[in-house]
CSV table of C-alpha atoms in Angstrom, one decimal:
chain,number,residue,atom,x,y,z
A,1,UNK,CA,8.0,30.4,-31.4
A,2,UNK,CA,10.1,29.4,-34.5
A,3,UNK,CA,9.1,26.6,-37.1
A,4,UNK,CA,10.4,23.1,-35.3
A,5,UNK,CA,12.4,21.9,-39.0
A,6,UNK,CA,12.0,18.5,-37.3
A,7,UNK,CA,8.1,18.0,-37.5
A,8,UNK,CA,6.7,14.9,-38.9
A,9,UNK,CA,4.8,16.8,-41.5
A,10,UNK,CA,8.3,18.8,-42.1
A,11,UNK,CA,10.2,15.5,-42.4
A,12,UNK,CA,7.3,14.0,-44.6
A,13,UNK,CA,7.9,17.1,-47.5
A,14,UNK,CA,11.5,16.6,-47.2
A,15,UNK,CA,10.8,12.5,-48.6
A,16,UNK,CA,12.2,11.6,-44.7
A,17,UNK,CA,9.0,9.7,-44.1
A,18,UNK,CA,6.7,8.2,-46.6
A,19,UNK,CA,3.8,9.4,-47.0
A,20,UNK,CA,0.3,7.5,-48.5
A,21,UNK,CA,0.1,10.1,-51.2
A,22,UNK,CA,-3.0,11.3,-52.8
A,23,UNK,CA,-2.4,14.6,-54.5
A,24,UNK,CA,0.3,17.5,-54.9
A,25,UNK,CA,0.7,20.3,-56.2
A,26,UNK,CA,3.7,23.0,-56.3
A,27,UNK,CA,2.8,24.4,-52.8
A,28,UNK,CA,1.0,21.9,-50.9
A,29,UNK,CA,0.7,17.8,-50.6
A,30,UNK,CA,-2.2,15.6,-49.6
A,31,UNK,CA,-2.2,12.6,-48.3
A,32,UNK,CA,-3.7,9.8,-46.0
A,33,UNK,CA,-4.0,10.2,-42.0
A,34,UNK,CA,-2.0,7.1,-40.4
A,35,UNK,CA,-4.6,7.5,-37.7
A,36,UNK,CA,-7.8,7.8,-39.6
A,37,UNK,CA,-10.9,9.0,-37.6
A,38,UNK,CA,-13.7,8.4,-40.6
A,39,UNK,CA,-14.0,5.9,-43.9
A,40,UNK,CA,-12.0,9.0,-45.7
A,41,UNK,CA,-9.7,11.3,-43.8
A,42,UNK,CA,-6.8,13.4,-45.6
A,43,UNK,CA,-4.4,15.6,-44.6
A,44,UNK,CA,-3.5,18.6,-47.1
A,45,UNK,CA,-0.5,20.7,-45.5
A,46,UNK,CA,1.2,23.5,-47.6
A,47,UNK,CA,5.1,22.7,-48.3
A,48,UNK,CA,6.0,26.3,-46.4
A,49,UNK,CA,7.1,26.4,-43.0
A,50,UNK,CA,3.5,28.0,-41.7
A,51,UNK,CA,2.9,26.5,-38.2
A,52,UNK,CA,-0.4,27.3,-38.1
A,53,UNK,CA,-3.6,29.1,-39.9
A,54,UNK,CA,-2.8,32.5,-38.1
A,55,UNK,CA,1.1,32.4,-39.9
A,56,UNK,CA,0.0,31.4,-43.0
A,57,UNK,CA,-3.0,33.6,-43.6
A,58,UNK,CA,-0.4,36.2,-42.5
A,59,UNK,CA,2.5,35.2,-44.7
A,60,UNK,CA,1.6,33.4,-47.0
A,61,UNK,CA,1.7,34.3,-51.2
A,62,UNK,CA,-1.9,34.7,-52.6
A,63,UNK,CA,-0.3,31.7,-55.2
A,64,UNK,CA,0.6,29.4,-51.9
A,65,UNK,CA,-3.0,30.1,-50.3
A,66,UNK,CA,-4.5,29.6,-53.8
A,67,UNK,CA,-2.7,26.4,-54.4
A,68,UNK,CA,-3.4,24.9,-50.7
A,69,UNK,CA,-7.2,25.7,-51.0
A,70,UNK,CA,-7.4,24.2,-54.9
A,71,UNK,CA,-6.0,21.0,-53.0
A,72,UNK,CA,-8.2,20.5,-50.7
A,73,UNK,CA,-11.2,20.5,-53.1
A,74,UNK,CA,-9.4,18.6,-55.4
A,75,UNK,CA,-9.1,16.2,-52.5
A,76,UNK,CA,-12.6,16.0,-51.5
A,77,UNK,CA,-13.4,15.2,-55.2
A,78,UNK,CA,-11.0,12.7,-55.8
A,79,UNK,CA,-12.4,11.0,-52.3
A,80,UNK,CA,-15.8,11.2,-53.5
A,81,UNK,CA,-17.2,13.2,-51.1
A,82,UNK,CA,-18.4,16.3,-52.4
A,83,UNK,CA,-22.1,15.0,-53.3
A,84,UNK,CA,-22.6,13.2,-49.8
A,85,UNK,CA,-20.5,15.6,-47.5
A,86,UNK,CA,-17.5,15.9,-45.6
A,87,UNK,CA,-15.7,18.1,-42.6
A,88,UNK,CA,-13.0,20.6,-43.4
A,89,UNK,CA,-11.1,20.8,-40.0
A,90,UNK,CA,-8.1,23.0,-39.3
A,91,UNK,CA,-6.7,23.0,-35.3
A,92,UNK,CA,-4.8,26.0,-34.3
A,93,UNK,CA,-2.9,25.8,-31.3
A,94,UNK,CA,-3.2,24.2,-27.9
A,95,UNK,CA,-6.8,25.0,-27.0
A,96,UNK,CA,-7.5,23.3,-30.2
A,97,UNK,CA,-5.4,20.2,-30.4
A,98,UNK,CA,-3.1,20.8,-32.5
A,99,UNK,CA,-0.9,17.9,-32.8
A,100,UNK,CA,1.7,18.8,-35.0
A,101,UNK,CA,3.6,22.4,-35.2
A,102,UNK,CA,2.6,22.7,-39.0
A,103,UNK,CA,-0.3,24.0,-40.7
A,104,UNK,CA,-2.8,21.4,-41.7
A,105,UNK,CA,-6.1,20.6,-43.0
A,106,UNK,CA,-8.4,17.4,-42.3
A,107,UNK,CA,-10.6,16.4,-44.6
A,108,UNK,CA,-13.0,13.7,-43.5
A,109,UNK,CA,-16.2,12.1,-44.7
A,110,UNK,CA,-17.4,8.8,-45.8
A,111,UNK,CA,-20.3,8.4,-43.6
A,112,UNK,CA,-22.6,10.4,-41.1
A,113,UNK,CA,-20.3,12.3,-39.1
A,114,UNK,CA,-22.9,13.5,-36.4
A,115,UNK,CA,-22.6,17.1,-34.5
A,116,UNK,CA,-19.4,18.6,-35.0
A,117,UNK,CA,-18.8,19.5,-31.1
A,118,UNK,CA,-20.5,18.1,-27.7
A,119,UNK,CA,-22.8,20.3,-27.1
A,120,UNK,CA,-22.0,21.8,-23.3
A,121,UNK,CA,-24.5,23.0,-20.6
């Protein structure tokens, strides 16, 4: 399957759609979820065309995986969550959820977040 160009996430890098921005830096973005599911919840997404964790651990430059993973604490700092807490969340594929055909983190925190799964008999 080929990186859709079209993607929000792809048309959000481009400047296509606005974005609530938090934090960049040369080879990834962070910003606000339009659909937030906690008090905090980010999105940090590297500015390569990886669709999903698999790709980009696969193909990505040690200095884009660096970058991405600097973000995302830099994130959580700036949200003030790395004292009380907060998920790191990354959906691969269908099984998963994944919503959009691009590589993303969430970050989210700002209160209690409970069990991360139901558990299942």
């Amino acid at each position: 399957m080929s990186y859709d160009t079209n993607n929000i996430f792809a048309k959000v890098l481009r400047g296509e759609i606005p974005c609530n921005k938090i934090a960049e830096n040369q080879h990834a973005l962070a910003f606000y979820d339009i659909n937030p599911q906690a008090p905090q919840h980010a999105l940090i997404i590297p500015k390569g065309a990886y669709q999903s964790f698999n790709e980009f651990a696969a193909m990505a430059t040690a200095d884009e995986m660096s970058a991405w993973l600097a973000l995302i604490a830099d994130v959580a700092k700036q949200l003030g969550l790395t004292d009380s807490g907060y998920r790191l969340l990354i959906n691969t594929g269908g099984d998963a959820a994944q919503e959009v055909p691009h590589l993303h983190a969430h970050i989210v925190g700002g209160h209690a977040l409970g069990r991360m799964l139901a558990t299942t008999a």
